[in-house]
Coordinates of C-alpha atoms in Angstrom, one line a residue:
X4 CA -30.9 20.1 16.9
X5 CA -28.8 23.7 16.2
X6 CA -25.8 24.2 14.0
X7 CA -22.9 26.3 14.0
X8 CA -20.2 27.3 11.7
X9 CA -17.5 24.9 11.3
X10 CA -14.1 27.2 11.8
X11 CA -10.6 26.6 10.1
X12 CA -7.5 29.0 10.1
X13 CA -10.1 31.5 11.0
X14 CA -12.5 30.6 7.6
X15 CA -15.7 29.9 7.7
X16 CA -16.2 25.9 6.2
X17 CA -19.3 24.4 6.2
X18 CA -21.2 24.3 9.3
X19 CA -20.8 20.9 11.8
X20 CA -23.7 20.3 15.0
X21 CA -23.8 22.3 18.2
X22 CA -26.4 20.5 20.4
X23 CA -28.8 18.2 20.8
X24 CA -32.1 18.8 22.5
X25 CA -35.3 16.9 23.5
X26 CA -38.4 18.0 25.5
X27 CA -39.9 21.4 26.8
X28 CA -39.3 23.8 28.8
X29 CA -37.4 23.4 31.9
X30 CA -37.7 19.4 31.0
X31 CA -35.3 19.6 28.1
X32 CA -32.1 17.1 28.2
X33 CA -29.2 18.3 25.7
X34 CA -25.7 17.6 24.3
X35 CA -23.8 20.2 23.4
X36 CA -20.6 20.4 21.4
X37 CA -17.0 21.4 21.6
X38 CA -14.8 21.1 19.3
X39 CA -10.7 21.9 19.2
X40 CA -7.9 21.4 16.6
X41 CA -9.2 21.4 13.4
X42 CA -7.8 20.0 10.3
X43 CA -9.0 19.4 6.4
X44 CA -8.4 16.3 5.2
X45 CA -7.9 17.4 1.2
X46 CA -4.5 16.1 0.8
X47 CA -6.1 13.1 -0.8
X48 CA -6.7 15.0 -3.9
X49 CA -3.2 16.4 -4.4
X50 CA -2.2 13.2 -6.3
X51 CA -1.8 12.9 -10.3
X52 CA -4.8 11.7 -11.0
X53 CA -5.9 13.1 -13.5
X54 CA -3.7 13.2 -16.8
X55 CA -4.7 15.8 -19.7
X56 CA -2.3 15.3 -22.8
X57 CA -2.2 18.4 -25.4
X58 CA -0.7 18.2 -29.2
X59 CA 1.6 21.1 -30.5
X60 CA 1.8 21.6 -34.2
X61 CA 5.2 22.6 -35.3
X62 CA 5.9 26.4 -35.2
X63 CA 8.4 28.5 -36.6
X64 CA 10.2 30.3 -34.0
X65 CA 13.5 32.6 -35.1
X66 CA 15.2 32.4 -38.0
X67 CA 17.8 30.0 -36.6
X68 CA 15.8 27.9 -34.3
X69 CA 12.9 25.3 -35.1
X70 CA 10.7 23.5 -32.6
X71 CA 9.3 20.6 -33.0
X72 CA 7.3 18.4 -30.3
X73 CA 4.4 17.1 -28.2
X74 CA 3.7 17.4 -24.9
X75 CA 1.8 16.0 -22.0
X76 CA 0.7 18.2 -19.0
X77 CA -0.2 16.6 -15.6
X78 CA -2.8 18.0 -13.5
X79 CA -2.6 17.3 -9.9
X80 CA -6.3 17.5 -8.7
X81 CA -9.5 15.8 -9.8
X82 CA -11.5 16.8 -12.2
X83 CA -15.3 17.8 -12.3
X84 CA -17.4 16.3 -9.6
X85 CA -14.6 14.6 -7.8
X86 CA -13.0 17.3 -7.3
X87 CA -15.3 19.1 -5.6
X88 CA -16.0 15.7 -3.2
X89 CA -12.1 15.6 -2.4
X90 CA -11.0 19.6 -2.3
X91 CA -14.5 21.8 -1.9
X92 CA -16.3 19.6 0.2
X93 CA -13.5 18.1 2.2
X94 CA -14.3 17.1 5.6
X95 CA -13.1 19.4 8.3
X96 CA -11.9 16.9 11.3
X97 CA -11.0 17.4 15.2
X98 CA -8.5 16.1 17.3
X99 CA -10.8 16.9 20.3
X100 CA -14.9 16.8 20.7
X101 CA -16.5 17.0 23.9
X102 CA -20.1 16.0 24.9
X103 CA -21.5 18.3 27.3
X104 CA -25.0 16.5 29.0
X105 CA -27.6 18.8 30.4
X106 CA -30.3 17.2 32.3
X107 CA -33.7 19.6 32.7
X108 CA -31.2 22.2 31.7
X109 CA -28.7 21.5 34.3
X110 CA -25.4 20.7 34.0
X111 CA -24.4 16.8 34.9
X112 CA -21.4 15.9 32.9
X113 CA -19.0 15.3 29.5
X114 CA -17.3 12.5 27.5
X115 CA -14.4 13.7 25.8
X116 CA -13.1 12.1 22.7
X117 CA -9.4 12.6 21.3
X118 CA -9.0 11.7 17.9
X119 CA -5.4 11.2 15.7
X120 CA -4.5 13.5 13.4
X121 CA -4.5 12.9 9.5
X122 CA -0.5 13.0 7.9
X123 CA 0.4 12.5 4.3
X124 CA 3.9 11.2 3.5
X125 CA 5.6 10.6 0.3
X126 CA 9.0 10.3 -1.6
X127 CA 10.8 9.7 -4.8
X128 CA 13.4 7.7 -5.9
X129 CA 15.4 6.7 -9.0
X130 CA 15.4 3.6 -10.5
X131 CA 15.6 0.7 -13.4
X132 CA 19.0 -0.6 -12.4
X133 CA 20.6 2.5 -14.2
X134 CA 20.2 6.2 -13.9
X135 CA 20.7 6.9 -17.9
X136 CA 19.1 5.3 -20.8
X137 CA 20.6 5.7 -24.4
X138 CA 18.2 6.5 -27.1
X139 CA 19.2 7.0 -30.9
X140 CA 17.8 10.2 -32.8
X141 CA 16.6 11.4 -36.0
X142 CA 16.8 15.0 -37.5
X143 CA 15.0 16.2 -40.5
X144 CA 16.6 19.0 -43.1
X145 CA 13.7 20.6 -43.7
X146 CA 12.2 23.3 -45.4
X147 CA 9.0 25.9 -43.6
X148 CA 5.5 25.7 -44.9
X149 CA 3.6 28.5 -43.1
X150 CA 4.5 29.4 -39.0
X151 CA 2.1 26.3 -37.7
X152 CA 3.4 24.0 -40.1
X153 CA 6.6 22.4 -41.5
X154 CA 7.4 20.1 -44.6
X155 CA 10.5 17.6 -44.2
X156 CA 12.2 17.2 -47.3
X157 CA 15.2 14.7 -46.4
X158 CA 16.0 12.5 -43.2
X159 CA 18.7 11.2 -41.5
X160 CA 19.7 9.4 -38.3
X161 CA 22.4 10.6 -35.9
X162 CA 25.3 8.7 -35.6
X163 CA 25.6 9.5 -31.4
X164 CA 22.9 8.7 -29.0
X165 CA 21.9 10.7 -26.3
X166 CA 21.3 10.0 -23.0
X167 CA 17.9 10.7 -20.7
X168 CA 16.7 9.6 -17.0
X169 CA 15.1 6.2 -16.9
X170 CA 12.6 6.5 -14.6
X171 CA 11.6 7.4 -11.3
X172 CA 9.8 6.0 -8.5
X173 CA 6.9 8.3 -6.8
X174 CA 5.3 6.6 -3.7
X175 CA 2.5 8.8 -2.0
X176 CA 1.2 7.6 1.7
X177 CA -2.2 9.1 2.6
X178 CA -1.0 8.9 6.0
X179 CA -2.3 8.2 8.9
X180 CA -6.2 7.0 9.1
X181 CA -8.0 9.0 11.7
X182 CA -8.7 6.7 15.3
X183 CA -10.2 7.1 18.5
X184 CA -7.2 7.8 20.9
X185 CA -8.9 8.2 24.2
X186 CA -11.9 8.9 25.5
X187 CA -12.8 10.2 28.9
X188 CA -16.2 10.0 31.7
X189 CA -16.6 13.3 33.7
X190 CA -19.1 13.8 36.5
X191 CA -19.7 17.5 37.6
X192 CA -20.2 17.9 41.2
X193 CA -19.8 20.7 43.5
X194 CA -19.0 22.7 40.6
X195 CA -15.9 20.3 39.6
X196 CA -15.7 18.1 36.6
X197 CA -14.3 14.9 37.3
X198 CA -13.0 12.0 35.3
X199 CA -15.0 8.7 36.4
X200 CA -13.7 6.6 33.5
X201 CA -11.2 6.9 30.9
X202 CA -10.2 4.2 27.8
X203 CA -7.2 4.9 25.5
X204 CA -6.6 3.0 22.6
X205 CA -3.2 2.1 20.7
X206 CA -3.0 1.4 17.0
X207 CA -1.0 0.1 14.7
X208 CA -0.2 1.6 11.3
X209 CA -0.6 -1.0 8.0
X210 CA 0.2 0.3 4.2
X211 CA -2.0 -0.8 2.2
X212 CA -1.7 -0.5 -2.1
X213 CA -5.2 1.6 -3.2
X214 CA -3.8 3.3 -6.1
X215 CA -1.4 2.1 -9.2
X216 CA 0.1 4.4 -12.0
X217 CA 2.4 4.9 -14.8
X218 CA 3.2 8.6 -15.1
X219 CA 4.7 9.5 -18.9
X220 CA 6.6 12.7 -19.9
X221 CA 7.6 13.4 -23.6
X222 CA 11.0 15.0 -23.9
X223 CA 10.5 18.3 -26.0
X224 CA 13.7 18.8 -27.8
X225 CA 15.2 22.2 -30.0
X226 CA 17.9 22.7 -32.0
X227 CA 19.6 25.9 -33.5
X228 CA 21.6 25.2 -36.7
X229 CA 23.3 27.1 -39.8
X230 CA 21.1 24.9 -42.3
X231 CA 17.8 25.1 -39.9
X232 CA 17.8 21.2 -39.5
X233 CA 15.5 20.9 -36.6
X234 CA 15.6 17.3 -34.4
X235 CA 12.7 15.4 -34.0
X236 CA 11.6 12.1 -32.5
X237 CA 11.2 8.3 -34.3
X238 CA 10.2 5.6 -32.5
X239 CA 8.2 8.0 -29.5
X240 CA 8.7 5.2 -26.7
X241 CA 12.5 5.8 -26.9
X242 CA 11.9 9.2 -26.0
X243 CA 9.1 9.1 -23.1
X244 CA 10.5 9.6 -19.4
X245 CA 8.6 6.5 -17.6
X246 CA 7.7 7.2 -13.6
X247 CA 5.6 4.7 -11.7
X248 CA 3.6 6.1 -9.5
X249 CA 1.5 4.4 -6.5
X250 CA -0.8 5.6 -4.2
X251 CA -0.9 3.7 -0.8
X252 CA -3.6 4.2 1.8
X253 CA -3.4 3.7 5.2
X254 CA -5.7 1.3 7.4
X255 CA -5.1 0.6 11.0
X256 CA -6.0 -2.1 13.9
X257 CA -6.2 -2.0 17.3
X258 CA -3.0 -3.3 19.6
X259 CA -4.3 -2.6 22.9
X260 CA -6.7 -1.1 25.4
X261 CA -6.4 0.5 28.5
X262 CA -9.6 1.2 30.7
X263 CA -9.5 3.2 34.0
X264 CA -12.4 3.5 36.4
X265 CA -11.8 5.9 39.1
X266 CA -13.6 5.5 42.4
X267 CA -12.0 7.8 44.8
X268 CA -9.6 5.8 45.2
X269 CA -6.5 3.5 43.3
X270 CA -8.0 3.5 39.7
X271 CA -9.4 0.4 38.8
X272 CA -7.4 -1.0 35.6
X273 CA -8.0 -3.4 32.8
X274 CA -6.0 -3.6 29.7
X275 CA -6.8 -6.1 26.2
X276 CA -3.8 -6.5 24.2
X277 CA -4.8 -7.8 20.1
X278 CA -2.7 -9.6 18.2
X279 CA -3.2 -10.1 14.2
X280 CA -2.5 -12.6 11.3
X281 CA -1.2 -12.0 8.1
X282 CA -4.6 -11.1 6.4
X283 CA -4.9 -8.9 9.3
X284 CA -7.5 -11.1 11.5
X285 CA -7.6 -10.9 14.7
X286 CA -5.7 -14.1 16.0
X287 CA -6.0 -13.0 19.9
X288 CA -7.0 -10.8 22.5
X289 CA -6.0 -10.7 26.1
X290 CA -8.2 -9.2 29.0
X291 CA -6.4 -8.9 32.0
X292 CA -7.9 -7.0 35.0
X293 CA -6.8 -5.2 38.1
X294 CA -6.9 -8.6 40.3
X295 CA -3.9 -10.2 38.0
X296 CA -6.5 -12.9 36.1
X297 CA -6.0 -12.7 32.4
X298 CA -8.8 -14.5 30.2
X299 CA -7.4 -15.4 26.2
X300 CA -9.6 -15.6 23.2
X301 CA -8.4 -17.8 20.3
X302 CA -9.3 -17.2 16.8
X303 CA -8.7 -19.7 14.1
X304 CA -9.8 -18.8 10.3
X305 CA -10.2 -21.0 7.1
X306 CA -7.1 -20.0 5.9
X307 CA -5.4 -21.5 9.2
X308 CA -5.5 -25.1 7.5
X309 CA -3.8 -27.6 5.5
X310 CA -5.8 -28.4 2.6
X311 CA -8.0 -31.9 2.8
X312 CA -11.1 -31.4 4.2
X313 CA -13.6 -30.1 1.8
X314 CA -16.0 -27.8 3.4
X315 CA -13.1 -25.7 4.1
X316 CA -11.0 -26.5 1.2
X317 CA -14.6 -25.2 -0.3
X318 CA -14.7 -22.0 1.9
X319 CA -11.2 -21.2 0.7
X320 CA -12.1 -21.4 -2.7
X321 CA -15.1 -18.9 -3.0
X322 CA -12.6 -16.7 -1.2
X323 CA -14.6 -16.5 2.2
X324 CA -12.0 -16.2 5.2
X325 CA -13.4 -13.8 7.2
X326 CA -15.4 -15.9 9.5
X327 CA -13.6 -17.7 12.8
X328 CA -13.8 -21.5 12.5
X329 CA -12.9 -22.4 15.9
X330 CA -12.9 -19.9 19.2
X331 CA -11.4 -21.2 22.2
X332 CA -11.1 -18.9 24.9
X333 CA -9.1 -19.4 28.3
X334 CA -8.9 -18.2 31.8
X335 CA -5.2 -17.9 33.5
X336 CA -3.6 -20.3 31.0
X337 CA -6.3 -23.3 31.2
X338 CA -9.1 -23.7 28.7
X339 CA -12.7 -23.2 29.9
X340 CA -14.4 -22.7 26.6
X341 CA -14.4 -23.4 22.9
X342 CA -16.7 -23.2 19.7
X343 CA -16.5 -24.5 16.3
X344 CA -18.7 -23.6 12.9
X345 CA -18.7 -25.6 10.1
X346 CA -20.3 -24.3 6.8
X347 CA -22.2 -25.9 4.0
X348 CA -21.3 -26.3 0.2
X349 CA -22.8 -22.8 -0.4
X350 CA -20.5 -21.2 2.4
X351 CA -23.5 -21.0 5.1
X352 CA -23.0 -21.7 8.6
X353 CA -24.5 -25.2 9.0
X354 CA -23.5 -26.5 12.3
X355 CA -22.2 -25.4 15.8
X356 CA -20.4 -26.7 18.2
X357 CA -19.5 -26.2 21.6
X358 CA -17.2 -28.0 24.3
X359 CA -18.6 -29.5 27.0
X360 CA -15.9 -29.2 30.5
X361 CA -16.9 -30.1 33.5
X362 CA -13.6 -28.2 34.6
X363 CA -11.2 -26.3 32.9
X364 CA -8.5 -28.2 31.3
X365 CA -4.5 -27.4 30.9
X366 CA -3.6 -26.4 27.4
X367 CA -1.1 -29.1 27.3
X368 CA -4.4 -31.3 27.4
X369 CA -6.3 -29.4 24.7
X370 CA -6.4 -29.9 21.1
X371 CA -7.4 -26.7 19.1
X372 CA -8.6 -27.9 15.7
X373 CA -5.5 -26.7 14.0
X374 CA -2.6 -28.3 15.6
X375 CA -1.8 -31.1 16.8
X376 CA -2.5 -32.4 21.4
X377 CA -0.9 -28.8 23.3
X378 CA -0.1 -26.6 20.7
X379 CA -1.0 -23.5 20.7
X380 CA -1.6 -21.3 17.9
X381 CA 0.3 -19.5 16.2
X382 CA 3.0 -21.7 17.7
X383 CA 3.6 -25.2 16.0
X384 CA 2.7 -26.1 12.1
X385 CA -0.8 -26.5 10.5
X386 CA -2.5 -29.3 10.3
X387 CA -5.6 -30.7 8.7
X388 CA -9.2 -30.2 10.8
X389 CA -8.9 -32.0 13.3
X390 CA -11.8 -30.9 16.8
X391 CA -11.0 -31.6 20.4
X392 CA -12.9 -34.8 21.1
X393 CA -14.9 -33.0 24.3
X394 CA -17.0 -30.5 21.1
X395 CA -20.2 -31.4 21.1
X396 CA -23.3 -30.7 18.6
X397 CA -25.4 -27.4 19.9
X398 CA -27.4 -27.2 17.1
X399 CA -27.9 -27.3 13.5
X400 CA -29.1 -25.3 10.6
X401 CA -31.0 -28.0 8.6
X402 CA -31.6 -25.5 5.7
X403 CA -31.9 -21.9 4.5
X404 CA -34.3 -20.2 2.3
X405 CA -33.5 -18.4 -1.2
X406 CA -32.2 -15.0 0.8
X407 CA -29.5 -17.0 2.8
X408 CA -31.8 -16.4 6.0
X409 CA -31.9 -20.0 8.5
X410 CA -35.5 -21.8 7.5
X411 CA -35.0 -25.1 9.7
X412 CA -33.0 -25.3 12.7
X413 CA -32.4 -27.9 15.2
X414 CA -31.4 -27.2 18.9
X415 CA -29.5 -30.4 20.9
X416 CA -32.1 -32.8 21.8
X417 CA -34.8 -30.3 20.9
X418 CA -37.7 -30.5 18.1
X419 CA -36.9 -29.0 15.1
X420 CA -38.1 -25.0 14.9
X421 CA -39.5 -23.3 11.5
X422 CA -38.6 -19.6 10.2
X423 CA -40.5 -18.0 7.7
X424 CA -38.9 -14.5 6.5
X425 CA -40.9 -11.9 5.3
X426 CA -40.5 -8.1 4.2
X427 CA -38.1 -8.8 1.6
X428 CA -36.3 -11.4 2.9
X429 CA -35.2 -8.9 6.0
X430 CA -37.2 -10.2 9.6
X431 CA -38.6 -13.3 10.6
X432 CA -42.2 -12.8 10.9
X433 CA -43.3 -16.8 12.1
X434 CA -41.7 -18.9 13.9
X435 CA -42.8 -22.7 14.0
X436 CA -41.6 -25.2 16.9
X437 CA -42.2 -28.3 16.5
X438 CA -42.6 -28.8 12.8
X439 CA -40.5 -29.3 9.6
X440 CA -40.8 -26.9 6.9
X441 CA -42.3 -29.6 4.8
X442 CA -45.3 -29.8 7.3
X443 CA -45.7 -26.1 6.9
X444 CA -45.3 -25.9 3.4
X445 CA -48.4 -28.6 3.0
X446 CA -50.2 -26.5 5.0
X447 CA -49.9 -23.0 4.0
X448 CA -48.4 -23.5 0.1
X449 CA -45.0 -22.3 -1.3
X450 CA -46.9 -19.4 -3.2
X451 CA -48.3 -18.4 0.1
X452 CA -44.9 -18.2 2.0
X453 CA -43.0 -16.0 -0.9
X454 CA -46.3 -13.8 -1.2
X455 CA -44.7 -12.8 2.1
X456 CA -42.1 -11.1 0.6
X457 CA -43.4 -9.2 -2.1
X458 CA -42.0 -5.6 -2.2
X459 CA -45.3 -4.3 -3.1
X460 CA -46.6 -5.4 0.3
X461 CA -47.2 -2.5 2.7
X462 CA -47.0 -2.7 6.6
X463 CA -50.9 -2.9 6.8
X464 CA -51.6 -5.9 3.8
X465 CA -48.2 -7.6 5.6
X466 CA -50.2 -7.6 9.3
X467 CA -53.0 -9.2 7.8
X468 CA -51.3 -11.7 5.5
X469 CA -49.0 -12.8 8.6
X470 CA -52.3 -13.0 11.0
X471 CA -54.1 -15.3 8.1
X472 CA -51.1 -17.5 7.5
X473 CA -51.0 -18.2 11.6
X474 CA -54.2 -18.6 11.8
X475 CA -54.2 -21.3 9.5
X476 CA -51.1 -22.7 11.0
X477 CA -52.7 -22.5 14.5
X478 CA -56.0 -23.9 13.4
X479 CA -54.3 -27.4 10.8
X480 CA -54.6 -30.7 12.7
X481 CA -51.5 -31.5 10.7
X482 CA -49.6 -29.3 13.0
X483 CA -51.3 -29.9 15.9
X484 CA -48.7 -30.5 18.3
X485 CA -46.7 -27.2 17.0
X486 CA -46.2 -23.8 18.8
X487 CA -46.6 -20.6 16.0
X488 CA -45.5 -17.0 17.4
X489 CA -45.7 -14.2 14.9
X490 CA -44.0 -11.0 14.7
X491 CA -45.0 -7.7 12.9
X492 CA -42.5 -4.9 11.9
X493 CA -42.0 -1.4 11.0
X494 CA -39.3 -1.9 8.5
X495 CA -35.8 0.1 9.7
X496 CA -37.8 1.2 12.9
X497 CA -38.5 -2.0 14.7
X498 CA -41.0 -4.5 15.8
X499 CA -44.3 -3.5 16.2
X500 CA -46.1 -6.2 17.7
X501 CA -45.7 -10.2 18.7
X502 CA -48.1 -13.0 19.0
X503 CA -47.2 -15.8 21.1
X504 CA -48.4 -19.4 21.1
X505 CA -51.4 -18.6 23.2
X506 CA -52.6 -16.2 21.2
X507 CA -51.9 -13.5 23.4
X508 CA -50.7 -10.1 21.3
X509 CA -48.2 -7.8 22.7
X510 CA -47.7 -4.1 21.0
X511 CA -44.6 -1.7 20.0
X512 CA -44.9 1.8 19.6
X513 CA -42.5 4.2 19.0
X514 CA -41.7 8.6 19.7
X515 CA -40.6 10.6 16.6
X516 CA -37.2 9.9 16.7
X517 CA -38.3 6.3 16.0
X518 CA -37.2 4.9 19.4
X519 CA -39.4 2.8 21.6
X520 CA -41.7 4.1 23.8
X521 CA -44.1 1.6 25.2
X522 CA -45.5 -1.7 25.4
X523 CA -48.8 -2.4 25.3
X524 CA -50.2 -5.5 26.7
X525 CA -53.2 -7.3 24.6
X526 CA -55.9 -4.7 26.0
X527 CA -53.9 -2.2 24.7
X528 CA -52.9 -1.3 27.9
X529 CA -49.3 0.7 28.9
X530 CA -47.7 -2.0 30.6
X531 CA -43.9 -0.7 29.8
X532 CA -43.2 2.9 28.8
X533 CA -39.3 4.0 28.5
X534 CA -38.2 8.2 28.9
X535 CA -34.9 9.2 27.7
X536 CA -32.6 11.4 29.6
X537 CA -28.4 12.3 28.3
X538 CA -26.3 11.8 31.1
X539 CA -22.6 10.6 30.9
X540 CA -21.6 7.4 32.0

């Protein structure tokens, strides 16, 4: 792995990668980088922020003239730590990276990536259904105690009122978030580089509200007079310039795809168009390919419901609407596939459902859960949930255990299979066919099965508690008609090892970049060993 500077407008920022190398010698495979159009993405921190407010006394200025007042000063970049995270240690970004593969030091190929550029907007306006605001005002007579201080004597108001700006309106677009336009396949041959694939991508722009503010500035008024009265302020609020201020970031989706495989001859094409609700799920996508067939995918979310059934009504509640209820997918207008999930009272996935077509079926025939017979979505009105009667049961998650991870699960017309979790709740380490997890309970104990996921449990204590809890499994006439496999794992790397139902142990093991490098069969012998090699696609 090698560095270089990272260059902008000719200035030295930070330093970003240059290559990627593995092996020896004439066997060493590499990436190496190119970068063009570069771009700092610090604008974010030119917003008010940060607001310091300073306190004048009152000083005597010339003989004829007294000031009197309080201001507040704005500063428009972050203070401290975050300022150095948004201005000093701003990214530097690229409209263009290229991936240039080496394999045994010779050249093979590149993927090129295209990138969108980062754009701040933002404009001001006047408002508060007037441009003027009248205010009353008070002077003092006064007489001078020292030049930082003064002492009013008698007070008075002003008979006319003055007039200042309402507000104003300051709206601030961090522009444009930064995408994947395209990105293109080359093959080099006969000293050529040639496109093999290419996918561009379309996006649309959505405004989003990230950042709300009231921005406050204190008039600072002076008066010169024969009898040195000097003007000052009663009743501050009348005599503060109100501007609201908001910050808007900028998220994205995808619209559509384009993907182009070249062959030599007519590029192959396929496009996927993506359509969107109003919480900004996608409700669609379209895949159609070079041979005119176009296959649909359906998407319909808890928030896509009249109100009445109660495991939705329940989902709805606890605010959880990013999960797809119903998927229905179809090939050239007919329907060929569908799924539903249905959650529990603690917004778990409990059940799943999938239809069962002996032939596609016309859409006018179809019922998506949502709608009423040959509607659609988003076409037509909500209704209440309501399945296609062709959905049957595929299986069912009986119950969960106290990390949200499936403990009992039931496939159609299958025995009922056990998990037990383990490292923290993150893998499952046994798995029990044929067996409730009240049968494994009895055997094993409760304590036993959290002991599992102790946190002061290290990869060695864990192989040898999982081994002695199948063992035990394996060895109960309670559970004799049950099949245990067993799993070991080297937590964030992978799996190191699995025990089937015979018995019979299979090993991991892994290089020093933590990826796998061979299977080994129960004699410890290699009997799958993997090489990597960077060549483009």
């Amino acid at each position: 792995m090698g560095y270089e500077s990272s260059l902008h407008d000719n200035k030295r920022i930070g330093i970003r990668l240059k290559y990627l190398s593995n092996g020896e010698g004439n066997l060493r495979d590499s990436i190496v980088y190119s970068y063009e159009g570069s771009h700092i993405e610090y604008d974010i921190a030119n917003q008010q922020y940060y607001v310091k407010e300073s306190v004048y006394g009152f000083v005597r200025p010339p003989y004829t003239q007294r000031w009197l007042g309080r201001s507040m000063q704005f500063n428009d970049k972050l203070s401290s730590d975050l300022q150095k995270v948004y201005n000093e240690e701003s990214p530097v970004r690229y409209s263009k990276v290229t991936e240039n593969y080496y394999v045994n030091q010779s050249y093979k190929g590149a993927a090129q990536f295209e990138y969108s550029t980062f754009q701040r907007y933002s404009f001001s306006t006047f408002g508060g259904g007037a441009p003027y605001k009248s205010v009353g005002r008070i002077f003092f007579s006064s007489n001078y105690m020292g030049s930082n201080g003064l002492m009013c004597s008698t007070m008075e108001l002003e008979t006319s009122p003055r007039q200042f700006p309402d507000f104003f309106v300051s709206t601030n677009y961090l522009g444009k978030e930064i995408n994947l336009l395209k990105k293109t396949d080359f093959k080099y041959e006969n000293s050529i580089l040639t496109p093999v694939k290419r996918e561009t991508y379309n996006y649309q722009q959505i405004l989003t509200p990230a950042y709300n503010s009231l921005k406050v500035r204190l008039f600072l008024e002076g008066e010169s007079t024969e009898y040195d009265e000097v003007y000052s302020f009663s009743g501050l609020d009348s005599y503060f310039s109100y501007g609201t201020s908001s910050l808007y970031g900028c998220s994205s989706t995808l619209v559509s795809k384009k993907t182009e495989t070249f062959d030599g001859t007519a590029p192959l094409e396929e496009s996927a168009i993506y359509s969107y609700n109003n919480d900004q799920q996608l409700m669609s996508q379209t895949l159609s390919t070079s041979d005119g067939r176009n296959r649909k995918d359906i998407f319909v979310y808890p928030a896509n419901y009249l109100s009445g059934v109660a495991w939705i009504d329940n989902l709805i509640s606890r605010n959880v609407r990013s999960p797809f209820l119903e998927k229905v997918s179809t090939i050239d207008g007919k329907v060929v596939a569908g799924i539903i999930n249905i959650y529990n009272s603690n917004s778990l996935l409990q059940t799943v459902s999938k239809l069962k077509l002996s032939q596609p079926v016309a859409l006018s025939l179809f019922k998506f859960s949502n709608r009423v017979l040959g509607v659609e979505p988003p076409t037509g009105t909500l209704s209440t949930f309501s399945s296609d009667s062709r959905y049957a049961k595929d299986y069912e998650i009986i119950s969960y255990n106290n990390y949200s991870k499936p403990q009992e699960l039931k496939k159609l017309d299958d025995a009922i299979t056990v998990y037990l979790w383990g490292y923290g709740g993150q893998y499952p380490i046994i798995e029990i066919k044929n067996a409730t997890y009240a049968e494994v309970v009895s055997v094993l104990t409760q304590a036993t099965i959290d002991n599992l996921n102790s946190i002061s449990q290290t990869e060695a204590t864990m192989e040898s508690l999982i081994k002695a809890a199948s063992d035990k499994l394996r060895s109960d006439s309670r559970l004799a008609k049950a099949m245990v496999t067993t799993y070991t794992y080297k937590p964030l790397v992978g799996m190191t090892s699995k025990t089937d139902g015979r018995g019979i142990k299979e090993t991991y093991t892994y290089d020093g970049m933590q990826r796998l490098q061979a299977v080994l069969d129960h004699l410890n012998h290699v009997n799958r060993s993997f090489d990597y090699h960077y060549r483009s696609n």
